[in-house]
């Protein structure tokens, strides 16, 4: 396993990060524990979770993913071996049950951090992330920008960082990250941190062969501001394993269970999957290997957040850390990307 520095810190994180959002819904507590054991044994020291998880969110299960991580820390004594990232949820129709005040006010942040730590059975989180922007903007697959006159949102980048600064002082959190952000939001956070506020270190956004929109604006920020991408959904919800090809509906797979998660199911996505599948096959790789190896080694990626529902998936995904794609394969990937650019966003 290779390790990258969390930008601007001395923390080394594995270039594969273990995503956890299926635990509590598609996976049991024991399965989650087995995944953490397996990942740690294979060099993965970085786990990503959120107060919102598991996904899809349901009121009676909210926080279970963090609880499973907490029970594993308690059982294994492995807290100090893990770089742990979690998140506060923002406003949405699917977060009504978490807090009445869904803005990122100081009160919300204090409440969220206290509950994250309780469920996780730890007294600190290494990275604490703002799950998505509070304002009206593009994220979760939304294309285009809807101008909304009279939007009820007051700029609060400083307020958020001030509240988080208190938690860094108390030792509750070590570093701060953002997620599902646009270049404008990212730069505003960076600007807000100039006046003795903590700096945001990472951005957790979608990035895969089917969605390379990150490269357009945010990747330059990574390069010029010592900032890093934690890439999520690198297999496009499993579509880039190739298992849904030809209209197949594998039993218990995410898109069979939750067909409304259709961010990567359009015809252009299907067409791109066929092209990448052919390229992988021609080079003796599985589509999963091609897809994850591509994300692992992009220069702006600090860590690739993979997800798995079985140990055999987890093994295949972690093993991609040692695959290097040749310049010829990268060139062919770019040719496909040119002809079917970002079929998902
Ligand atoms: P993904 O890589 O796009 O999809 C993972 C899913 O694909 C697995 O749960 C599994 O689902 C299937 N899969 C994985 N490996 C496979 C393999 N080798 N062969 C066949 N199928 C395979 O990633 P993701 O789960 O969407 O996201 C990963 C993590 O990123 C999450 O756990 C979470 O920590 C983070 N995330 C963050 C955000 C955010 O808003 N910040 C959003 C999404 C995710 P099935 O077995 O059900 O097919």
Short mmCIF file of C-alpha atoms and ligand atoms in Angstrom, two decimals:
data_model
loop_
_atom_site.label_atom_id
_atom_site.label_comp_id
_atom_site.label_asym_id
_atom_site.label_seq_id
_atom_site.Cartn_x
_atom_site.Cartn_y
_atom_site.Cartn_z
CA UNK A 1 0.00 0.00 0.00
CA UNK A 2 1.18 3.51 -0.73
CA UNK A 3 0.44 6.43 1.56
CA UNK A 4 -0.09 10.14 0.84
CA UNK A 5 0.14 13.04 3.22
CA UNK A 6 -3.13 14.66 4.09
CA UNK A 7 -2.25 18.04 2.52
CA UNK A 8 -0.54 20.45 4.87
CA UNK A 9 -0.36 17.92 7.71
CA UNK A 10 1.99 15.15 8.84
CA UNK A 11 -0.79 12.55 8.67
CA UNK A 12 -0.19 9.70 6.25
CA UNK A 13 -3.29 8.13 4.74
CA UNK A 14 -3.45 5.04 2.56
CA UNK A 15 -4.26 5.82 -1.04
CA UNK A 16 -7.27 3.54 -0.65
CA UNK A 17 -9.76 4.75 1.95
CA UNK A 18 -12.47 2.45 3.29
CA UNK A 19 -15.96 3.80 2.65
CA UNK A 20 -18.59 2.64 5.13
CA UNK A 21 -21.99 3.86 3.99
CA UNK A 22 -23.47 0.40 3.29
CA UNK A 23 -23.00 -0.77 6.89
CA UNK A 24 -26.34 -0.80 8.67
CA UNK A 25 -28.32 -1.20 5.45
CA UNK A 26 -26.76 -3.64 2.96
CA UNK A 27 -24.24 -4.90 5.54
CA UNK A 28 -24.54 -6.05 9.16
CA UNK A 29 -22.39 -4.92 12.09
CA UNK A 30 -20.30 -8.12 11.91
CA UNK A 31 -19.75 -7.63 8.18
CA UNK A 32 -18.63 -4.05 8.84
CA UNK A 33 -16.22 -5.30 11.52
CA UNK A 34 -14.86 -7.94 9.14
CA UNK A 35 -14.30 -5.28 6.47
CA UNK A 36 -12.38 -3.09 8.91
CA UNK A 37 -10.23 -6.04 10.04
CA UNK A 38 -9.50 -7.00 6.44
CA UNK A 39 -8.75 -3.46 5.32
CA UNK A 40 -6.38 -2.77 8.21
CA UNK A 41 -4.56 -6.08 7.64
CA UNK A 42 -4.04 -5.01 4.02
CA UNK A 43 -2.56 -1.59 4.77
CA UNK A 44 -5.70 0.61 4.70
CA UNK A 45 -5.46 3.03 7.63
CA UNK A 46 -8.10 5.56 6.50
CA UNK A 47 -11.88 5.15 7.07
CA UNK A 48 -14.63 7.53 5.94
CA UNK A 49 -18.06 7.77 7.56
CA UNK A 50 -20.83 10.32 8.33
CA UNK A 51 -23.56 11.07 10.86
CA UNK A 52 -26.07 10.49 8.04
CA UNK A 53 -25.05 6.89 7.28
CA UNK A 54 -26.16 4.23 6.42
CA UNK A 55 -27.33 5.02 2.90
CA UNK A 56 -30.10 5.12 1.76
CA UNK A 57 -30.97 7.02 4.92
CA UNK A 58 -33.80 5.93 7.21
CA UNK A 59 -34.67 7.57 10.52
CA UNK A 60 -34.50 4.41 12.62
CA UNK A 61 -31.05 3.49 11.32
CA UNK A 62 -29.38 6.92 11.33
CA UNK A 63 -25.96 6.77 12.99
CA UNK A 64 -25.71 2.97 12.89
CA UNK A 65 -22.62 3.06 10.63
CA UNK A 66 -20.77 5.20 13.17
CA UNK A 67 -22.03 2.92 15.98
CA UNK A 68 -20.55 -0.11 14.19
CA UNK A 69 -17.20 1.65 13.86
CA UNK A 70 -17.39 2.59 17.55
CA UNK A 71 -18.08 -1.00 18.61
CA UNK A 72 -15.14 -2.16 16.46
CA UNK A 73 -12.81 0.39 18.09
CA UNK A 74 -13.93 -0.84 21.49
CA UNK A 75 -13.59 -4.52 20.61
CA UNK A 76 -10.29 -4.29 18.70
CA UNK A 77 -8.50 -1.48 20.51
CA UNK A 78 -7.48 -0.21 17.07
CA UNK A 79 -8.53 3.45 17.33
CA UNK A 80 -4.95 4.76 17.25
CA UNK A 81 -4.17 2.81 14.06
CA UNK A 82 -6.92 4.52 12.07
CA UNK A 83 -7.22 7.96 10.49
CA UNK A 84 -10.91 8.56 10.92
CA UNK A 85 -13.01 10.94 8.83
CA UNK A 86 -16.64 11.76 9.55
CA UNK A 87 -19.16 14.45 8.59
CA UNK A 88 -21.99 16.71 9.64
CA UNK A 89 -25.13 16.47 7.47
CA UNK A 90 -26.67 19.56 5.92
CA UNK A 91 -30.16 20.62 4.90
CA UNK A 92 -32.14 18.18 2.76
CA UNK A 93 -35.47 16.38 2.58
CA UNK A 94 -33.64 13.25 3.77
CA UNK A 95 -32.12 14.82 6.90
CA UNK A 96 -35.31 16.07 8.58
CA UNK A 97 -34.87 13.50 11.36
CA UNK A 98 -31.33 14.49 12.34
CA UNK A 99 -31.75 18.08 13.61
CA UNK A 100 -34.44 20.72 13.45
CA UNK A 101 -31.89 23.44 12.64
CA UNK A 102 -30.27 22.06 9.52
CA UNK A 103 -28.03 25.05 8.86
CA UNK A 104 -24.34 24.73 9.70
CA UNK A 105 -24.78 27.02 12.71
CA UNK A 106 -22.45 26.76 15.70
CA UNK A 107 -25.30 25.03 17.57
CA UNK A 108 -25.70 22.41 14.82
CA UNK A 109 -21.96 21.80 14.62
CA UNK A 110 -21.65 21.43 18.42
CA UNK A 111 -24.58 19.03 18.45
CA UNK A 112 -23.29 16.97 15.54
CA UNK A 113 -19.72 16.66 16.86
CA UNK A 114 -20.93 15.59 20.30
CA UNK A 115 -23.09 12.83 18.80
CA UNK A 116 -20.48 11.71 16.24
CA UNK A 117 -17.97 11.18 19.06
CA UNK A 118 -20.45 9.31 21.27
CA UNK A 119 -21.44 6.89 18.52
CA UNK A 120 -17.84 6.40 17.41
CA UNK A 121 -16.71 5.73 21.01
CA UNK A 122 -13.69 7.97 20.56
CA UNK A 123 -12.65 11.39 21.81
CA UNK A 124 -11.39 12.70 18.47
CA UNK A 125 -11.96 12.60 14.70
CA UNK A 126 -8.92 13.13 12.48
CA UNK A 127 -10.87 14.83 9.70
CA UNK A 128 -14.27 16.47 10.04
CA UNK A 129 -16.15 17.29 6.86
CA UNK A 130 -19.07 19.49 5.87
CA UNK A 131 -21.12 16.91 3.93
CA UNK A 132 -22.60 19.25 1.29
CA UNK A 133 -23.17 22.99 0.78
CA UNK A 134 -26.04 24.67 2.54
CA UNK A 135 -26.62 27.06 -0.34
CA UNK A 136 -28.28 26.40 -3.68
CA UNK A 137 -25.64 24.98 -6.01
CA UNK A 138 -24.72 21.95 -8.10
CA UNK A 139 -24.08 18.66 -6.35
CA UNK A 140 -25.39 15.07 -6.10
CA UNK A 141 -25.56 14.74 -9.87
CA UNK A 142 -27.29 18.04 -10.59
CA UNK A 143 -26.31 19.47 -13.97
CA UNK A 144 -26.50 23.16 -14.62
CA UNK A 145 -27.01 25.95 -12.13
CA UNK A 146 -30.45 27.23 -11.17
CA UNK A 147 -30.36 30.90 -10.35
CA UNK A 148 -32.71 31.47 -7.46
CA UNK A 149 -33.67 35.05 -6.72
CA UNK A 150 -34.36 35.69 -3.07
CA UNK A 151 -32.52 32.61 -1.86
CA UNK A 152 -32.56 32.43 1.95
CA UNK A 153 -28.90 31.82 2.67
CA UNK A 154 -26.38 34.02 4.36
CA UNK A 155 -22.71 33.52 3.73
CA UNK A 156 -21.39 31.61 6.72
CA UNK A 157 -17.94 30.28 5.79
CA UNK A 158 -16.37 32.18 8.71
CA UNK A 159 -19.09 31.08 11.15
CA UNK A 160 -18.51 27.44 10.21
CA UNK A 161 -14.73 27.67 10.56
CA UNK A 162 -15.00 29.55 13.87
CA UNK A 163 -17.23 26.82 15.29
CA UNK A 164 -14.90 24.11 14.02
CA UNK A 165 -11.88 25.98 15.37
CA UNK A 166 -13.28 25.60 18.88
CA UNK A 167 -13.52 21.86 18.34
CA UNK A 168 -9.93 21.69 17.12
CA UNK A 169 -8.87 23.56 20.28
CA UNK A 170 -10.80 21.10 22.45
CA UNK A 171 -9.15 18.22 20.59
CA UNK A 172 -12.46 16.87 19.24
CA UNK A 173 -11.30 17.21 15.65
CA UNK A 174 -7.83 17.50 14.13
CA UNK A 175 -8.43 18.75 10.58
CA UNK A 176 -11.29 20.03 8.46
CA UNK A 177 -12.59 18.97 5.06
CA UNK A 178 -15.45 19.89 2.75
CA UNK A 179 -17.53 17.73 0.44
CA UNK A 180 -19.67 18.10 -2.69
CA UNK A 181 -18.22 21.60 -3.09
CA UNK A 182 -17.82 23.76 -6.16
CA UNK A 183 -14.67 25.77 -6.97
CA UNK A 184 -16.41 28.92 -5.74
CA UNK A 185 -17.26 27.35 -2.36
CA UNK A 186 -13.80 25.85 -2.02
CA UNK A 187 -12.08 29.18 -2.64
CA UNK A 188 -14.39 30.94 -0.18
CA UNK A 189 -13.49 28.42 2.52
CA UNK A 190 -9.80 28.93 1.77
CA UNK A 191 -10.21 32.70 1.91
CA UNK A 192 -12.15 32.47 5.19
CA UNK A 193 -9.30 30.52 6.74
CA UNK A 194 -6.80 33.33 6.12
CA UNK A 195 -7.65 35.25 9.32
CA UNK A 196 -6.45 32.86 11.97
CA UNK A 197 -9.04 30.25 11.19
CA UNK A 198 -8.24 26.61 10.48
CA UNK A 199 -7.61 25.78 6.83
CA UNK A 200 -9.70 23.24 4.96
CA UNK A 201 -7.40 20.44 3.81
CA UNK A 202 -9.50 18.15 1.64
CA UNK A 203 -12.53 18.01 -0.58
CA UNK A 204 -14.62 14.86 -0.89
CA UNK A 205 -16.32 14.88 -4.29
CA UNK A 206 -17.44 12.25 -6.82
CA UNK A 207 -14.74 11.20 -9.26
CA UNK A 208 -14.67 8.25 -11.64
CA UNK A 209 -14.30 7.38 -15.31
CA UNK A 210 -17.96 8.41 -15.70
CA UNK A 211 -17.57 11.74 -13.92
CA UNK A 212 -14.34 13.68 -14.30
CA UNK A 213 -15.93 17.10 -13.78
CA UNK A 214 -13.61 17.62 -10.80
CA UNK A 215 -10.75 18.10 -13.24
CA UNK A 216 -12.30 21.23 -14.74
CA UNK A 217 -12.17 23.61 -11.78
CA UNK A 218 -11.34 21.99 -8.48
CA UNK A 219 -8.23 20.06 -9.56
CA UNK A 220 -6.37 23.32 -10.18
CA UNK A 221 -7.19 24.35 -6.62
CA UNK A 222 -5.66 21.08 -5.36
CA UNK A 223 -2.50 21.83 -7.29
CA UNK A 224 -2.10 25.48 -6.36
CA UNK A 225 -3.46 25.50 -2.79
CA UNK A 226 -1.97 22.28 -1.34
CA UNK A 227 -5.39 20.75 -1.16
CA UNK A 228 -6.47 17.16 -1.84
CA UNK A 229 -9.36 15.22 -3.33
CA UNK A 230 -10.89 12.31 -1.44
CA UNK A 231 -12.61 10.73 -4.44
CA UNK A 232 -15.96 9.10 -3.75
CA UNK A 233 -18.02 6.63 -5.82
CA UNK A 234 -14.99 5.60 -7.91
CA UNK A 235 -16.98 2.66 -9.31
CA UNK A 236 -20.02 4.82 -10.06
CA UNK A 237 -22.20 2.88 -7.56
CA UNK A 238 -20.82 -0.44 -8.93
CA UNK A 239 -21.68 0.34 -12.56
CA UNK A 240 -17.94 0.45 -13.37
CA UNK A 241 -17.53 -3.17 -12.21
CA UNK A 242 -19.44 -4.04 -15.41
CA UNK A 243 -21.93 -6.21 -13.54
CA UNK A 244 -24.99 -4.33 -14.81
CA UNK A 245 -23.91 -4.67 -18.47
CA UNK A 246 -26.55 -5.93 -20.87
CA UNK A 247 -29.33 -4.90 -18.48
CA UNK A 248 -28.40 -7.47 -15.81
CA UNK A 249 -29.81 -7.00 -12.31
CA UNK A 250 -27.49 -8.86 -9.91
CA UNK A 251 -29.16 -10.02 -6.70
CA UNK A 252 -28.69 -7.71 -3.68
CA UNK A 253 -26.63 -5.21 -5.67
CA UNK A 254 -27.22 -1.51 -4.95
CA UNK A 255 -28.97 -0.63 -8.20
CA UNK A 256 -31.15 -3.74 -8.08
CA UNK A 257 -32.22 -2.83 -4.54
CA UNK A 258 -32.43 0.94 -5.05
CA UNK A 259 -33.09 1.61 -8.77
CA UNK A 260 -33.82 5.28 -8.05
CA UNK A 261 -30.05 5.73 -7.47
CA UNK A 262 -29.77 6.29 -11.19
CA UNK A 263 -26.97 8.86 -11.34
CA UNK A 264 -24.85 6.47 -13.43
CA UNK A 265 -27.57 4.56 -15.28
CA UNK A 266 -28.22 6.75 -18.34
CA UNK A 267 -27.68 5.54 -21.90
CA UNK A 268 -24.49 7.63 -22.30
CA UNK A 269 -23.15 6.01 -19.09
CA UNK A 270 -23.94 2.56 -20.54
CA UNK A 271 -22.19 3.45 -23.77
CA UNK A 272 -19.09 4.65 -21.91
CA UNK A 273 -19.06 1.51 -19.74
CA UNK A 274 -18.95 -0.62 -22.91
CA UNK A 275 -16.00 1.34 -24.25
CA UNK A 276 -14.04 1.14 -20.97
CA UNK A 277 -14.93 -2.56 -20.63
CA UNK A 278 -13.45 -3.29 -24.07
CA UNK A 279 -10.31 -1.30 -23.21
CA UNK A 280 -9.88 -3.15 -19.90
CA UNK A 281 -10.37 -6.55 -21.52
CA UNK A 282 -7.87 -5.75 -24.28
CA UNK A 283 -5.26 -5.03 -21.61
CA UNK A 284 -5.95 -8.05 -19.39
CA UNK A 285 -7.64 -6.03 -16.67
CA UNK A 286 -11.10 -6.20 -15.15
CA UNK A 287 -13.21 -3.08 -15.57
CA UNK A 288 -13.03 -2.64 -11.78
CA UNK A 289 -9.22 -2.68 -11.93
CA UNK A 290 -9.08 -0.18 -14.79
CA UNK A 291 -11.56 2.14 -13.08
CA UNK A 292 -10.01 2.15 -9.62
CA UNK A 293 -6.38 2.23 -10.83
CA UNK A 294 -7.28 5.32 -12.86
CA UNK A 295 -8.63 7.16 -9.80
CA UNK A 296 -5.89 5.94 -7.42
CA UNK A 297 -3.07 7.62 -9.31
CA UNK A 298 -4.46 10.96 -10.42
CA UNK A 299 -2.08 13.59 -9.01
CA UNK A 300 -4.81 15.58 -7.24
CA UNK A 301 -6.22 12.51 -5.44
CA UNK A 302 -5.11 12.15 -1.81
CA UNK A 303 -7.15 8.98 -1.30
CA UNK A 304 -9.71 6.95 -3.23
CA UNK A 305 -12.77 6.11 -1.10
CA UNK A 306 -13.86 2.67 -2.21
CA UNK A 307 -16.99 0.86 -1.03
CA UNK A 308 -17.71 -2.86 -0.87
CA UNK A 309 -20.47 -5.13 0.34
CA UNK A 310 -18.39 -8.35 0.37
CA UNK A 311 -14.84 -9.27 1.32
CA UNK A 312 -14.11 -10.47 -2.21
CA UNK A 313 -15.08 -7.04 -3.61
CA UNK A 314 -12.96 -5.41 -0.92
CA UNK A 315 -9.98 -7.58 -1.81
CA UNK A 316 -10.24 -6.77 -5.52
CA UNK A 317 -10.59 -3.07 -4.78
CA UNK A 318 -7.66 -2.84 -2.33
CA UNK A 319 -5.44 -4.83 -4.68
CA UNK A 320 -5.81 -2.14 -7.35
CA UNK A 321 -3.43 0.00 -5.27
CA UNK A 322 -0.55 -1.85 -6.92
CA UNK A 323 -1.78 -1.53 -10.53
CA UNK A 324 -0.10 1.15 -12.65
CA UNK A 325 -1.81 2.10 -15.90
CA UNK A 326 0.56 2.61 -18.85
CA UNK A 327 0.69 5.89 -20.78
CA UNK A 328 -0.94 4.07 -23.73
CA UNK A 329 -3.92 2.97 -21.60
CA UNK A 330 -4.26 6.48 -20.13
CA UNK A 331 -4.26 7.89 -23.64
CA UNK A 332 -7.00 5.49 -24.71
CA UNK A 333 -9.02 6.42 -21.62
CA UNK A 334 -8.75 10.05 -22.64
CA UNK A 335 -9.91 9.26 -26.19
CA UNK A 336 -13.05 7.58 -24.80
CA UNK A 337 -13.53 10.49 -22.39
CA UNK A 338 -13.30 12.95 -25.29
CA UNK A 339 -16.01 11.13 -27.21
CA UNK A 340 -18.33 10.58 -24.19
CA UNK A 341 -17.34 13.30 -21.69
CA UNK A 342 -18.77 13.08 -18.18
CA UNK A 343 -21.93 11.08 -18.88
CA UNK A 344 -22.61 11.59 -15.15
CA UNK A 345 -21.91 14.59 -12.91
P1 LIG B 1 -18.51 2.99 -5.51
O1 LIG B 1 -17.14 2.44 -5.69
O2 LIG B 1 -19.02 3.83 -6.60
O3 LIG B 1 -19.57 1.82 -5.28
C1 LIG B 1 -19.35 0.83 -4.32
C2 LIG B 1 -20.37 -0.28 -4.52
O4 LIG B 1 -20.11 -0.96 -5.75
C3 LIG B 1 -20.24 -1.34 -3.44
O5 LIG B 1 -21.00 -1.00 -2.29
C4 LIG B 1 -20.75 -2.58 -4.17
O6 LIG B 1 -22.17 -2.48 -4.16
C5 LIG B 1 -20.21 -2.37 -5.57
N1 LIG B 1 -18.85 -2.91 -5.72
C6 LIG B 1 -17.72 -2.48 -5.09
N2 LIG B 1 -16.66 -3.19 -5.46
C7 LIG B 1 -17.08 -4.08 -6.37
C8 LIG B 1 -16.42 -5.07 -7.12
N3 LIG B 1 -15.10 -5.27 -6.99
N4 LIG B 1 -17.17 -5.82 -7.97
C9 LIG B 1 -18.50 -5.61 -8.11
N5 LIG B 1 -19.17 -4.68 -7.42
C10 LIG B 1 -18.48 -3.91 -6.56
O7 LIG B 1 -18.46 3.79 -4.13
P2 LIG B 1 -19.65 4.31 -3.17
O8 LIG B 1 -20.09 3.17 -2.31
O9 LIG B 1 -20.68 5.04 -3.93
O10 LIG B 1 -18.85 5.35 -2.30
C11 LIG B 1 -17.75 4.92 -1.50
C12 LIG B 1 -17.71 5.69 -0.22
O11 LIG B 1 -17.59 7.08 -0.53
C13 LIG B 1 -18.95 5.61 0.68
O12 LIG B 1 -18.98 4.48 1.52
C14 LIG B 1 -18.81 6.88 1.48
O13 LIG B 1 -17.86 6.70 2.53
C15 LIG B 1 -18.27 7.86 0.45
N6 LIG B 1 -19.34 8.63 -0.24
C16 LIG B 1 -19.46 9.96 0.07
C17 LIG B 1 -20.43 10.72 -0.52
C18 LIG B 1 -20.54 12.18 -0.15
O14 LIG B 1 -21.56 12.82 -0.45
N7 LIG B 1 -19.53 12.75 0.46
C19 LIG B 1 -21.33 10.16 -1.45
C20 LIG B 1 -21.17 8.81 -1.78
C21 LIG B 1 -20.17 8.07 -1.16
P3 LIG B 1 -23.14 -3.74 -4.42
O15 LIG B 1 -22.49 -4.96 -3.86
O16 LIG B 1 -24.41 -3.35 -3.78
O17 LIG B 1 -23.26 -3.82 -5.91
#
